[in-house]
mmCIF file of C-alpha atoms in Angstrom:
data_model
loop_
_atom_site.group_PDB
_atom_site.id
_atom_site.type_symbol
_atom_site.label_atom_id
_atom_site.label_comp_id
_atom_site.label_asym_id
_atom_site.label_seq_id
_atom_site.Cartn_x
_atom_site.Cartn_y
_atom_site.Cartn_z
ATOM 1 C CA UNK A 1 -41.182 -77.995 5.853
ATOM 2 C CA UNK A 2 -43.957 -75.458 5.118
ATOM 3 C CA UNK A 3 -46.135 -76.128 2.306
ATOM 4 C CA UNK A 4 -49.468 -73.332 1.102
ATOM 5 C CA UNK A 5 -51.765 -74.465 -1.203
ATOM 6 C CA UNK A 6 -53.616 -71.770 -2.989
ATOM 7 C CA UNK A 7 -56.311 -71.919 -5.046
ATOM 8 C CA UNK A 8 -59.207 -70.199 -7.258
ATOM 9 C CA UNK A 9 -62.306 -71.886 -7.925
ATOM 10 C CA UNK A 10 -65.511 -71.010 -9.974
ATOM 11 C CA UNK A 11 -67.354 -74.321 -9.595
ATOM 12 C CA UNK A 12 -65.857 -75.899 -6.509
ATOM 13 C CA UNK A 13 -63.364 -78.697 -8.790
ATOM 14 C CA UNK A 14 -60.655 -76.578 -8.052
ATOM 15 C CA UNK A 15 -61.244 -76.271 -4.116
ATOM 16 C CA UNK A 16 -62.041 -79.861 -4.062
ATOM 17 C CA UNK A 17 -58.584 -80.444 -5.295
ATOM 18 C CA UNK A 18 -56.644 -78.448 -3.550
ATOM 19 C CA UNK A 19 -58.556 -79.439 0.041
ATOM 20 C CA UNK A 20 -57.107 -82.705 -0.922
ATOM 21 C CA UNK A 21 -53.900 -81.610 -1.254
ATOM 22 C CA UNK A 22 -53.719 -79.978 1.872
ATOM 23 C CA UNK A 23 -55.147 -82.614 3.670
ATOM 24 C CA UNK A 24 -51.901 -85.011 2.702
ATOM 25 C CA UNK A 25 -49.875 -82.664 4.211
ATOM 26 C CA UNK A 26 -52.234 -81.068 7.633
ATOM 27 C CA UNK A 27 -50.140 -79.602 10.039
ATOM 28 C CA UNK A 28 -47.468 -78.349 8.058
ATOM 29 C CA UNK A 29 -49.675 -76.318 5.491
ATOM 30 C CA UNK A 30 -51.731 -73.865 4.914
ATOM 31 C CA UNK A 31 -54.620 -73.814 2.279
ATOM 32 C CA UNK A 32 -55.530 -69.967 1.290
ATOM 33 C CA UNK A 33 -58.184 -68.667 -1.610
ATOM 34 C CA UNK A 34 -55.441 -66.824 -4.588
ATOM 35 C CA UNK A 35 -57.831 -63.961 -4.693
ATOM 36 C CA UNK A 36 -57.286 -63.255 -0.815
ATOM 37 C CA UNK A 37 -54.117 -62.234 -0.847
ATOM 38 C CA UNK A 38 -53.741 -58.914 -0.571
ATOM 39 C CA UNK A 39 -49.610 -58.389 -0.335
ATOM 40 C CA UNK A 40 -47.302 -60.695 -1.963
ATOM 41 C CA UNK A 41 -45.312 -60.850 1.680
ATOM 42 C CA UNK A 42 -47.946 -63.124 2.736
ATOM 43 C CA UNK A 43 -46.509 -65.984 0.891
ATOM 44 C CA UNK A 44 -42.534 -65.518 2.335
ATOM 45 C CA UNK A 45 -41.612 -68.838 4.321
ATOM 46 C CA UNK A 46 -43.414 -71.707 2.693
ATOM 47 C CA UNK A 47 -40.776 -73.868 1.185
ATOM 48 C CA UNK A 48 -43.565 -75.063 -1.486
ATOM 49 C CA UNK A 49 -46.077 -73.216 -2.886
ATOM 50 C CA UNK A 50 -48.755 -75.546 -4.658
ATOM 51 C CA UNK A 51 -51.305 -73.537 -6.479
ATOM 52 C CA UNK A 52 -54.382 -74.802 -8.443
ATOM 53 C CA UNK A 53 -56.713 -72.667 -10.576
ATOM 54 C CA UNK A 54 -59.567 -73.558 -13.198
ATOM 55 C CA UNK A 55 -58.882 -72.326 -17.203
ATOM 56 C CA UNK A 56 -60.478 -69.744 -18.626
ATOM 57 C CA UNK A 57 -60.257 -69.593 -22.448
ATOM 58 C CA UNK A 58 -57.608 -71.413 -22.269
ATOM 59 C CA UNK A 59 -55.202 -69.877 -19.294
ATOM 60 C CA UNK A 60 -55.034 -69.906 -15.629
ATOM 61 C CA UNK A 61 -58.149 -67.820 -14.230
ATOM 62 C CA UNK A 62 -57.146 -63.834 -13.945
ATOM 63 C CA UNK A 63 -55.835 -63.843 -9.782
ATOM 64 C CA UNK A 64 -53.925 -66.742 -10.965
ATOM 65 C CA UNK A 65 -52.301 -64.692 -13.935
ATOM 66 C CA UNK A 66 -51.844 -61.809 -11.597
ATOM 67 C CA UNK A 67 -49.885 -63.598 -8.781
ATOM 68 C CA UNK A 68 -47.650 -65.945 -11.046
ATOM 69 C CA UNK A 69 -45.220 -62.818 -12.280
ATOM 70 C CA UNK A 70 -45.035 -61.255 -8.355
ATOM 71 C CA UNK A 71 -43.739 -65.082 -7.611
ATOM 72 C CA UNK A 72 -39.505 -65.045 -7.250
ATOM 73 C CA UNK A 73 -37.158 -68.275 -6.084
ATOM 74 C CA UNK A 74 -39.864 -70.422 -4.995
ATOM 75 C CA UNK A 75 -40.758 -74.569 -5.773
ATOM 76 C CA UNK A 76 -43.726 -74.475 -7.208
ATOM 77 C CA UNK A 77 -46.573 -77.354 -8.233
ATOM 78 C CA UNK A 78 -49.453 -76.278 -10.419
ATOM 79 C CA UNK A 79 -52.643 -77.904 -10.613
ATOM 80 C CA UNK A 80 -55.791 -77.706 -12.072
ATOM 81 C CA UNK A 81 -59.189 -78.344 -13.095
ATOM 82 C CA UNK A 82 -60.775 -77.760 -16.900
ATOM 83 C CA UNK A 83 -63.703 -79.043 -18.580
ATOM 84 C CA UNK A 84 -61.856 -80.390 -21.691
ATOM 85 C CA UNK A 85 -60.409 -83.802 -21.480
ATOM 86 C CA UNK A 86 -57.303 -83.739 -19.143
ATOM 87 C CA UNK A 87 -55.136 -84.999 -21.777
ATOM 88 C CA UNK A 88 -56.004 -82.837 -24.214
ATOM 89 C CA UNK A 89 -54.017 -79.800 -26.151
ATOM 90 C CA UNK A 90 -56.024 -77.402 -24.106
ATOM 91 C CA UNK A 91 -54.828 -79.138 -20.951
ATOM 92 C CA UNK A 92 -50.899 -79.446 -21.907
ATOM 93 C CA UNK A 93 -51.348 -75.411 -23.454
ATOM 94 C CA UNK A 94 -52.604 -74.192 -19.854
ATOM 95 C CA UNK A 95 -49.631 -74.999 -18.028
ATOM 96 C CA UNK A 96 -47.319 -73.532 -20.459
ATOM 97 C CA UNK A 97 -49.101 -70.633 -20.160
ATOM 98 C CA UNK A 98 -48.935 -70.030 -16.867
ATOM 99 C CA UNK A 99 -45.168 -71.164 -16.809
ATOM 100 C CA UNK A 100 -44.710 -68.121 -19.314
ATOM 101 C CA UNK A 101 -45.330 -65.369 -17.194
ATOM 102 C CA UNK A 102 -43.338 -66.993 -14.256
ATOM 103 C CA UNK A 103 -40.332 -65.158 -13.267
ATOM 104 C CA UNK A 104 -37.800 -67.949 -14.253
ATOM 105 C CA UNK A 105 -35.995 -68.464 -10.807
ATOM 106 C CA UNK A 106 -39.037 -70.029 -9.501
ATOM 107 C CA UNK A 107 -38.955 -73.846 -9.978
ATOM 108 C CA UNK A 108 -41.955 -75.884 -11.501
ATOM 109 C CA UNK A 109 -41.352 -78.797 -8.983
ATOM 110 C CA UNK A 110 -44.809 -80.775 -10.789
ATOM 111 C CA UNK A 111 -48.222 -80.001 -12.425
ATOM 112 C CA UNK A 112 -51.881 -82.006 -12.093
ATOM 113 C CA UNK A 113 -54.767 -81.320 -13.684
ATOM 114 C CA UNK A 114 -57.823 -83.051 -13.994
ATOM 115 C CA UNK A 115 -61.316 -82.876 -16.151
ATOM 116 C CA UNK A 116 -64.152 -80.979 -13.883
ATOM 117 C CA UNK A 117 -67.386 -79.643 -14.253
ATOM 118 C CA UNK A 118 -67.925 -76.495 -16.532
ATOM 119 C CA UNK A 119 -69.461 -74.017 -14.872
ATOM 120 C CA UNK A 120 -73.473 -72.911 -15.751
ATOM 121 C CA UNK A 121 -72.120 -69.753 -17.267
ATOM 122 C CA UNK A 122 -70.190 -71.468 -20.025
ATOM 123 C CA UNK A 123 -72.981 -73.818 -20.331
ATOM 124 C CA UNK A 124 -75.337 -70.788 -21.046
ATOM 125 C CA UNK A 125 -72.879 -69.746 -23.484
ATOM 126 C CA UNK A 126 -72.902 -72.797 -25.330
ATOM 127 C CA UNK A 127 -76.228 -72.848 -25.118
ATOM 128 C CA UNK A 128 -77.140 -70.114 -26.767
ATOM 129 C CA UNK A 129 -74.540 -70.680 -29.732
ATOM 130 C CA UNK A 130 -75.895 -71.526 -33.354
ATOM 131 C CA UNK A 131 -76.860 -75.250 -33.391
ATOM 132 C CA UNK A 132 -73.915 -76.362 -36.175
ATOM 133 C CA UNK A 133 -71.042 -74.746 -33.453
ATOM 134 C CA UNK A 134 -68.685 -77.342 -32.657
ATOM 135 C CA UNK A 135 -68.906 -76.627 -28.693
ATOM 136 C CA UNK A 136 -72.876 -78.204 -29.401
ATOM 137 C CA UNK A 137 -71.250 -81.318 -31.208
ATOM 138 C CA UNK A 138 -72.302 -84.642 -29.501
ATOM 139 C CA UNK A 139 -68.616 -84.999 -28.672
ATOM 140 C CA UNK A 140 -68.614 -81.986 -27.208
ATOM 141 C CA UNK A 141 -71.590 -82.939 -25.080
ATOM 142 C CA UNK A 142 -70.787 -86.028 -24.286
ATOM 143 C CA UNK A 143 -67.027 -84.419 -22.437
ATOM 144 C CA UNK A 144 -69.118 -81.874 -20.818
ATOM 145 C CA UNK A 145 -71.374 -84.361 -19.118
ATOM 146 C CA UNK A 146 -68.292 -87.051 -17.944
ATOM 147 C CA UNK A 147 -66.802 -83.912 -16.594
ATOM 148 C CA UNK A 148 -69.615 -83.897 -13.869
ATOM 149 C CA UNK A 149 -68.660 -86.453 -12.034
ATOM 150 C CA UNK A 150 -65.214 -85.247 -11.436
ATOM 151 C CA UNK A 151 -62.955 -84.293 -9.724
ATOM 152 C CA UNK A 152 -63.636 -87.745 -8.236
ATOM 153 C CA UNK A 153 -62.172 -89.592 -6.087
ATOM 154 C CA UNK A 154 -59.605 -91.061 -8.154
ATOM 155 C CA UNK A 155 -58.526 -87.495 -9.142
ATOM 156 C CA UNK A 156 -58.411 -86.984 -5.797
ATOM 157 C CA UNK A 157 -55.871 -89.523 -4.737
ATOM 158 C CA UNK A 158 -53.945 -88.502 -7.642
ATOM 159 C CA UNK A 159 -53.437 -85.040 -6.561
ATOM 160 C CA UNK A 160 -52.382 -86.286 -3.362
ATOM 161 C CA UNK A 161 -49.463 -88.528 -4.143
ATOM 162 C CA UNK A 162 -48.266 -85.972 -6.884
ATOM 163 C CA UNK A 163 -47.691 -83.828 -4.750
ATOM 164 C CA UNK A 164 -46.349 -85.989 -1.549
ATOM 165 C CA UNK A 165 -43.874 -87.550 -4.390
ATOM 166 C CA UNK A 166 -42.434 -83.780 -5.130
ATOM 167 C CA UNK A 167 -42.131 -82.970 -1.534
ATOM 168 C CA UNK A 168 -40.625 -86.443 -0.635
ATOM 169 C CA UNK A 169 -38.216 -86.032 -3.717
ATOM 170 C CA UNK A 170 -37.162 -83.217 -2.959
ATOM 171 C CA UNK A 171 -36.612 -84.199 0.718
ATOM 172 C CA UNK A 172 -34.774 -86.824 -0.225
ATOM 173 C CA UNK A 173 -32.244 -84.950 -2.752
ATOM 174 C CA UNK A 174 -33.933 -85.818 -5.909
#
């Protein structure tokens, strides 16, 4: 069994992630930056392909969106990191997203995500916007700031037995 895990990170929630991933499965994957790749013939011969990437606006950031349509007959788990709540519309929304522009004999084998912290761009954005915005709402605020204390641990653990459980599933027939 081969397994990559790719990934794109802005803030480091992402990498975090997906370095946890790859550590359940060490020596028998490969962990690789999305944006790296330069032909899709790189990714031939894994039998799963995990890849995790941070929303923007609401999708999968852009290398994301630009590999997911080159991707053909392959298991596939998607994770990722956002600042909204991870049980949020925004959260469910993301991966359907990304499953839309999926040629559709790939297989979604299982999906994580997980809150994380928003990056110091966004935060500048926010900033600056007019005091009565709802991104500067106290509930707003208050999600931004539990967001930087993950991906924690927890999260962390969680990512790894998601995707140990899809592997062993599938290993075993499931």
């Amino acid at each position: 069994m081969k397994v990559l895990v790719l990934y794109n990170s802005e803030t480091g929630n992402t990498k975090k992630v997906a370095e946890a991933i790859y550590e359940e499965f060490k020596g028998e994957a490969k962990l690789m930056e999305t944006k790296s790749i330069k032909d899709i013939s790189e990714i031939d011969g894994y039998e799963y392909i995990f890849i995790g990437f941070f929303v923007d606006k609401g999708y999968p950031d852009e290398p994301t969106m630009e590999l997911l349509p080159k991707l053909k007959e392959k298991k596939l788990g998607l994770f990722s990191t956002l600042g909204a709540y991870p049980y949020s519309m925004q959260a469910f929304r993301v991966f359907a997203r990304a499953e839309e522009v999926l040629d559709k004999s790939n297989r979604i084998e299982g999906c994580y995500i997980c809150q994380g912290r928003v990056s110091d761009e966004s935060l500048k954005r926010i900033a600056a916007l007019p005091p009565d915005d709802p991104k500067r709402s106290k509930k707003s605020t208050l999600r931004r700031e539990i967001g930087m204390s993950h991906p924690d641990s927890e999260d962390l653990e969680n990512a790894r037995k998601i995707f140990r459980n899809i592997v062993d599933r599938d290993l075993k027939g499931f």
